[in-house]
Tab-separated table of C-alpha atoms and ligand atoms in Angstrom:
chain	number	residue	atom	x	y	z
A	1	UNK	CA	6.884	-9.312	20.469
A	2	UNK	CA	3.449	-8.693	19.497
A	3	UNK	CA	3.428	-5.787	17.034
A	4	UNK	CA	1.742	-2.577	17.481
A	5	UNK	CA	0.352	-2.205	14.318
A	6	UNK	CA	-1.023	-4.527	11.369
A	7	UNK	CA	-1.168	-3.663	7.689
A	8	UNK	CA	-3.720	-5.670	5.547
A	9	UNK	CA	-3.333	-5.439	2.055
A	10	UNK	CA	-6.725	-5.607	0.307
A	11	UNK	CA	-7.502	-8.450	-2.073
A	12	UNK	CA	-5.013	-10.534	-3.268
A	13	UNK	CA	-4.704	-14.037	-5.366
A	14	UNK	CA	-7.964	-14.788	-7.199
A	15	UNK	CA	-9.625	-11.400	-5.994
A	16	UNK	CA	-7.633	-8.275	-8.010
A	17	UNK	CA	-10.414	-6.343	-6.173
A	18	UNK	CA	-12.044	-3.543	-7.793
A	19	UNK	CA	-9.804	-0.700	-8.029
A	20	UNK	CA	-8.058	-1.130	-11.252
A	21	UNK	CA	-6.313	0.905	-13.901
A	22	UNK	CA	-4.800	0.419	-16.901
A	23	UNK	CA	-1.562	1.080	-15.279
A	24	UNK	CA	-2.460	-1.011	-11.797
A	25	UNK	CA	-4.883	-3.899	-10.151
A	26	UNK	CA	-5.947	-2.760	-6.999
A	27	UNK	CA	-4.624	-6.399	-5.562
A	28	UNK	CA	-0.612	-5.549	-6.612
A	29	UNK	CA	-1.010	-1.093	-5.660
A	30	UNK	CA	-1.978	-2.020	-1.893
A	31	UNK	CA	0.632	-4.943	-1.999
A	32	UNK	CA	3.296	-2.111	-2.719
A	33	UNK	CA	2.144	0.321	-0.773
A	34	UNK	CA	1.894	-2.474	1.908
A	35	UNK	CA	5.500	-3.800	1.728
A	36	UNK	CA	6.684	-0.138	1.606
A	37	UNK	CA	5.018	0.373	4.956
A	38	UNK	CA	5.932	-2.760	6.534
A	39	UNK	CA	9.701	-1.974	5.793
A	40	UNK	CA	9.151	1.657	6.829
A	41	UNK	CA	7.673	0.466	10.669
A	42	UNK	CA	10.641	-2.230	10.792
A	43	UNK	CA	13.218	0.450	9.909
A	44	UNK	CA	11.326	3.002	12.553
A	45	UNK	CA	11.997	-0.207	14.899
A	46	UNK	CA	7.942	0.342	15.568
A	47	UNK	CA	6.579	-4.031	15.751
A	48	UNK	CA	4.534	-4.716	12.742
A	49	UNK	CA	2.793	-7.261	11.058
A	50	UNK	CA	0.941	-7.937	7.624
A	51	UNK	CA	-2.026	-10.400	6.766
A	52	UNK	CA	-0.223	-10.800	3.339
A	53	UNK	CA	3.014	-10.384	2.239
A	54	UNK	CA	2.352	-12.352	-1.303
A	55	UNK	CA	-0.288	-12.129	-4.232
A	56	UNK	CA	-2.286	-14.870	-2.315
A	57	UNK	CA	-6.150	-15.450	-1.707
A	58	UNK	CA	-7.289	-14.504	1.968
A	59	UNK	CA	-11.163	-15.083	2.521
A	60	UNK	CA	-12.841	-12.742	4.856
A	61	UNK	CA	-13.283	-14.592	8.095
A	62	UNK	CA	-9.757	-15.228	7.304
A	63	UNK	CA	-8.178	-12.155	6.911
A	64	UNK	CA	-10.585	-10.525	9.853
A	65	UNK	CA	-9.353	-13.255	12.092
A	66	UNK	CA	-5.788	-12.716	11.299
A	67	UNK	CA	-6.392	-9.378	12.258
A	68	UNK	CA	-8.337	-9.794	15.726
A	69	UNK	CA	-5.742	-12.548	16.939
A	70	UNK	CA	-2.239	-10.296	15.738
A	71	UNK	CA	-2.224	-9.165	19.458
A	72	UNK	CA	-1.452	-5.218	17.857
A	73	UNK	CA	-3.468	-2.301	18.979
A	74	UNK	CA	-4.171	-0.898	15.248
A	75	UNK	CA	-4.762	-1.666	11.919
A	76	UNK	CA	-4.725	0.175	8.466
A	77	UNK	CA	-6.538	-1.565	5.439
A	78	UNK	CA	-4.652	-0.393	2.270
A	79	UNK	CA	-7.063	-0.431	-0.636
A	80	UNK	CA	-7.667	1.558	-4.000
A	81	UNK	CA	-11.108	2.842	-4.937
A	82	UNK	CA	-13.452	2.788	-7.995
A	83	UNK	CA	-16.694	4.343	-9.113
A	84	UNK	CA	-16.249	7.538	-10.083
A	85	UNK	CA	-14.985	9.667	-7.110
A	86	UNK	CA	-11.819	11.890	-6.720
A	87	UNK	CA	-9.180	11.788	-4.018
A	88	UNK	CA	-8.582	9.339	-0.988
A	89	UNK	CA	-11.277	8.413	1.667
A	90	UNK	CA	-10.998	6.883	5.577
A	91	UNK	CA	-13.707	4.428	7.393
A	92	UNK	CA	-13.589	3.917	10.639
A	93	UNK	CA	-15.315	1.699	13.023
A	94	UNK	CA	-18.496	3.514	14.729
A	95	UNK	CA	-17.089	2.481	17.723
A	96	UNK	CA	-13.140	3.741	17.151
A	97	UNK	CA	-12.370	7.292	17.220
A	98	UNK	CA	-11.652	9.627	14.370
A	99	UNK	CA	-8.535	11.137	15.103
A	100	UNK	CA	-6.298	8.840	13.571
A	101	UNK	CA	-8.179	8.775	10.689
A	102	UNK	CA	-8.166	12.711	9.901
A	103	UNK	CA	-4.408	12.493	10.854
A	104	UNK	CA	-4.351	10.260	7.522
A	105	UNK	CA	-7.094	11.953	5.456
A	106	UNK	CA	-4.762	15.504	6.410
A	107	UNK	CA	-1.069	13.629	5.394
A	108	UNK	CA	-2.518	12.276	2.321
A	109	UNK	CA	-3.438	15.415	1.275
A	110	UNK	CA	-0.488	17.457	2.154
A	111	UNK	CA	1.363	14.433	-0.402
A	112	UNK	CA	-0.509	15.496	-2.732
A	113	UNK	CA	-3.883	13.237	-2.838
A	114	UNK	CA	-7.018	15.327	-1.817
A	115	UNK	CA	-9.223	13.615	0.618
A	116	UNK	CA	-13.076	13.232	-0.118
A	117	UNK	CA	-14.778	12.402	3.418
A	118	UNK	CA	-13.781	10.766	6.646
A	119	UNK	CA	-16.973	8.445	7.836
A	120	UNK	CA	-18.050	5.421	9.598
A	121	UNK	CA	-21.081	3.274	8.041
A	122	UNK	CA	-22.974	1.032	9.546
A	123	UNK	CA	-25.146	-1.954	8.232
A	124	UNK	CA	-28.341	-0.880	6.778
A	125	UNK	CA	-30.580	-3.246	8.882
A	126	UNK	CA	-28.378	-2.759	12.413
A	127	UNK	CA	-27.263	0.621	13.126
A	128	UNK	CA	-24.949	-0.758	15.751
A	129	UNK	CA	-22.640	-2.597	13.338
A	130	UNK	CA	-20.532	-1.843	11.794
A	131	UNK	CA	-20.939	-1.877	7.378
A	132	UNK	CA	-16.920	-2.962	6.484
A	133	UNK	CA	-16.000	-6.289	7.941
A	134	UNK	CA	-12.564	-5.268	8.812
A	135	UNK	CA	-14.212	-2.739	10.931
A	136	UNK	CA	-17.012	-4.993	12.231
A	137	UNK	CA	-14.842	-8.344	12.605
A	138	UNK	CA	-11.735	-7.273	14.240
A	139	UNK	CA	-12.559	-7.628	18.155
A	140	UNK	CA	-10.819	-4.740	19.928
A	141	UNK	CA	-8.195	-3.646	17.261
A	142	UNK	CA	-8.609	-0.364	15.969
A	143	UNK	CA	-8.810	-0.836	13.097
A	144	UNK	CA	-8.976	1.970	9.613
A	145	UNK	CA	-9.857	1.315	5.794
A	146	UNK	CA	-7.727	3.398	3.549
A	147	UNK	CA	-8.635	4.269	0.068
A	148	UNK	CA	-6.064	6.282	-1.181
A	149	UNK	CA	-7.678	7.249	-4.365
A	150	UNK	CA	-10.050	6.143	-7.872
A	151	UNK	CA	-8.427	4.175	-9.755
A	152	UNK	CA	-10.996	5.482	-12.644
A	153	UNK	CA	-9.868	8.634	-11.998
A	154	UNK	CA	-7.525	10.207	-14.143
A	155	UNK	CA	-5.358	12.236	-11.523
A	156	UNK	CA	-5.794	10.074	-8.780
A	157	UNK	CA	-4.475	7.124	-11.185
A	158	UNK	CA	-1.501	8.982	-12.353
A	159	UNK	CA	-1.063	10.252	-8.719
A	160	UNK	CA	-0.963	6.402	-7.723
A	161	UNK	CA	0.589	4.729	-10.417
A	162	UNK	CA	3.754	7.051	-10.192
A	163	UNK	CA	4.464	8.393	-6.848
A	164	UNK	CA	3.018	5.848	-4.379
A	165	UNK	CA	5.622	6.322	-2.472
A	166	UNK	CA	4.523	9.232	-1.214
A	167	UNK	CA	1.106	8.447	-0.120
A	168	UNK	CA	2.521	5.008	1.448
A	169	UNK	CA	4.539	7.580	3.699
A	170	UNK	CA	1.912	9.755	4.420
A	171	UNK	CA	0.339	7.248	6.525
A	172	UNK	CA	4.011	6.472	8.479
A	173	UNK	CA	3.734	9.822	9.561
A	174	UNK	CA	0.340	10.139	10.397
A	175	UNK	CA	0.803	7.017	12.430
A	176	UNK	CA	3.763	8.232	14.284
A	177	UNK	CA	2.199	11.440	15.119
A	178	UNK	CA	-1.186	9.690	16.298
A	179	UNK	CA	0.637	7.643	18.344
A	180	UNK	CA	3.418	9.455	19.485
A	181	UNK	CA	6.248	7.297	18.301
A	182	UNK	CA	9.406	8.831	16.941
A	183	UNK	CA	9.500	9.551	13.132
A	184	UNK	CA	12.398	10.050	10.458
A	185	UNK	CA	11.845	10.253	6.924
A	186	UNK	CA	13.101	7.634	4.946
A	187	UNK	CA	16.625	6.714	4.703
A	188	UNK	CA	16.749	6.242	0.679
A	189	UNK	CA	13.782	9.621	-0.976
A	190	UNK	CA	11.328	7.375	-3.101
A	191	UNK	CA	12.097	7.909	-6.325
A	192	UNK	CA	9.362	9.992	-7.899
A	193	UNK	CA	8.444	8.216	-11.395
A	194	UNK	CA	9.540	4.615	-10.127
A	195	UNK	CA	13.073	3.256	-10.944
A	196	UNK	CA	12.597	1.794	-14.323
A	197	UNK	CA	12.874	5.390	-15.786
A	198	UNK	CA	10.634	4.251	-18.839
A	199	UNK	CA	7.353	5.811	-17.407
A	200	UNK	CA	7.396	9.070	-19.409
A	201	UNK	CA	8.203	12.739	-18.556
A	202	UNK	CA	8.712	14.239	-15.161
A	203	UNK	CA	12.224	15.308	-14.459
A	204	UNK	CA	13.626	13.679	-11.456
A	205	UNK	CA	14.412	17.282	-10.004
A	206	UNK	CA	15.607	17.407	-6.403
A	207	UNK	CA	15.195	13.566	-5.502
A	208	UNK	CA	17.994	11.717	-3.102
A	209	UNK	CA	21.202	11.063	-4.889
A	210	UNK	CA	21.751	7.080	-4.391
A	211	UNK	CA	23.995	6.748	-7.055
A	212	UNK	CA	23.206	2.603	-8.293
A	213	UNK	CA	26.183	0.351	-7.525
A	214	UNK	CA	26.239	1.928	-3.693
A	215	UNK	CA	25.565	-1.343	-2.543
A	216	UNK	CA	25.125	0.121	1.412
A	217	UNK	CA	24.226	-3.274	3.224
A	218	UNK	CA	20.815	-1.845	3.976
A	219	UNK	CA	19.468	-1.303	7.320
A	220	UNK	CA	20.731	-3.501	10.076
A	221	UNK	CA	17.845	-6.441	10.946
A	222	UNK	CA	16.132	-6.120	7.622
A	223	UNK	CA	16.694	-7.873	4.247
A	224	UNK	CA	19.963	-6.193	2.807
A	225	UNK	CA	18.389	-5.264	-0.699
A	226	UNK	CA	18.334	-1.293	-0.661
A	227	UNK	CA	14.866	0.272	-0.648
A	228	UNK	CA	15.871	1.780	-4.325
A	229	UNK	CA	16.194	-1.474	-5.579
A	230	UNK	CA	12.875	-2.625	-4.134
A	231	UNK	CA	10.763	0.284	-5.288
A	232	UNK	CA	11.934	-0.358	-8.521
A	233	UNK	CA	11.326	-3.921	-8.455
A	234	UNK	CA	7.831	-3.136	-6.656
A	235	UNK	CA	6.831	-0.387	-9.622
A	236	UNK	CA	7.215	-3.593	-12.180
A	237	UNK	CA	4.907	-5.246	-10.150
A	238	UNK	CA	2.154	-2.169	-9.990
A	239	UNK	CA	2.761	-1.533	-13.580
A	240	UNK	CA	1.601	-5.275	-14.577
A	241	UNK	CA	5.525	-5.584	-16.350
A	242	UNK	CA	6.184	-8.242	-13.782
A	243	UNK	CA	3.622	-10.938	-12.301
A	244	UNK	CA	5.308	-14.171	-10.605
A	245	UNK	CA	5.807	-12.927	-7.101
A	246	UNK	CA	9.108	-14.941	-6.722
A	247	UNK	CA	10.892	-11.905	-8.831
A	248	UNK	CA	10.077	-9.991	-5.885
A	249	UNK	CA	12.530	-10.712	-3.658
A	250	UNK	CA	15.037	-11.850	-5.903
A	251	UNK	CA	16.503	-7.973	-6.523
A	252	UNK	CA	20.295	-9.207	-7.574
A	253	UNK	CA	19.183	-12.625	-9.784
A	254	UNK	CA	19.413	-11.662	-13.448
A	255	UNK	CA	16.271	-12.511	-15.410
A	256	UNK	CA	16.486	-15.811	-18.322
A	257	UNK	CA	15.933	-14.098	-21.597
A	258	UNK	CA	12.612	-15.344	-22.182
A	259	UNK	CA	11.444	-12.908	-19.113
A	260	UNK	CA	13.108	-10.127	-20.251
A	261	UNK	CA	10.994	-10.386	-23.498
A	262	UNK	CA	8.007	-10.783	-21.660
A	263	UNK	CA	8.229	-7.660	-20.201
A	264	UNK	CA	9.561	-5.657	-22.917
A	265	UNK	CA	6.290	-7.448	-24.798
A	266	UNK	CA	4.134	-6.610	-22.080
A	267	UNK	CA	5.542	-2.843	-22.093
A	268	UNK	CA	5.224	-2.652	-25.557
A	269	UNK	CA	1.390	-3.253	-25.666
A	270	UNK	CA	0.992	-0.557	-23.122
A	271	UNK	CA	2.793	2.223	-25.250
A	272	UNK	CA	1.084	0.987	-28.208
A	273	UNK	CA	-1.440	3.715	-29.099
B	1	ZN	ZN1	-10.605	-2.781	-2.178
């Protein structure tokens, strides 16, 4: 079945793109917030598709082209923004409309990231092209370029680097509600400082009880890792702790000892002030 909607994860494999933090490349943040999404639309049973599911190099024509040819109606383009700004912004294509995009811009902020403008640009020497080439290069799929926030911001990092989740979701339900498709909030609440627990402050007040070692098989169709073990896993990946993308979907393989000191090196020069 072709799916209704494609996620594109910006940047990837040589290209950490420009969006970085201390605590996050801009590459691994819309990878998470990518693979959240995709497992939210498969567990909303709403046909989905990603350009990259991996920390691998897509070229442009490449990724655009993966985009035009998916056969799905829309397309979000997760990315992470730099250059001294505060709070989350939406492009769309001068020829697409803006309602899904203010649908976003509004659920972003109601999770908690303001939004700083909701605009199309076009290229300075054609006004009837589009700027972005995922908005120029992607035939007739609607397609929208998130940036959820500055990664050289200082509440927009923190915002990112330790409740993702949220913002991930914000965009399910915007979706949903754009196109009229059925929504329930996730099965499993994200939990709100990432798994690991290490990350400093914040209580976990009020989050979803999964006690660990409730090894529910998962949802029926996906893989059978829970989504707490995954967000956990993910948040390594965001945080830098882990890097080799095979860890990723090995949740339940314990780690040789050398990569267990990696990370607690790795964790260590972080905390180090
Ligand atoms: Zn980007």
């Amino acid at each position: 079945m072709a799916p209704i909607i494609v996620i594109d994860a910006g940047h990837g494999g040589v290209d950490p793109g420009g969006g970085n933090s201390p605590q996050f490349t801009e590459k691994a943040m819309t990878l998470n917030i990518s693979l959240y999404q995709y497992r939210r639309f498969q567990e909303l049973q709403i046909p989905v598709a990603l350009t990259r599911s991996s920390d691998v190099t897509l070229q442009s024509e490449e990724r655009a082209a993966l985009v035009r040819n998916s056969g799905a109606k829309y397309c979000i383009c997760n990315h992470i923004n730099a250059g001294g700004g505060r709070g989350s912004e939406v492009i769309y294509s001068i020829y697409g409309s803006a309602a899904l995009p203010r649908l976003i811009a509004n659920e972003l902020e109601a999770a908690g990231m303001p939004n700083r403008r909701v605009y199309t640009r076009t290229l300075p020497n054609n006004p009837k092209q589009d700027y972005y080439y995922m908005n120029r290069d992607t035939g007739s799929v609607e397609t929208v370029i998130i940036e959820y926030g500055f990664a050289d911001n200082p509440l927009d990092a923190d915002k990112l680097a330790k409740d993702w989740q949220s913002l991930a979701e914000a965009v399910i339900r915007a979706f949903c509600e754009y196109a009229d498709l059925a929504y329930q909030p996730p099965k499993t609440a994200p939990p709100k400082t990432g798994g690991g627990g290490n990350s400093g402050g914040g209580g976990n007040a009020g989050g979803g009880n999964n006690p660990p070692g409730n090894n529910s098989p998962g949802t029926g169709g996906g893989s059978s890792v829970p989504d707490w073990k995954q967000e956990a896993i993910d948040w390594m990946f965001a945080a830098g702790l882990l890097t080799n993308e095979d860890w990723r979907s090995q949740a339940d393989k314990p780690l040789p000892l050398w990569a267990e000191a990696v990370i607690l090196k790795r964790l260590y020069e972080k905390l180090k002030p």
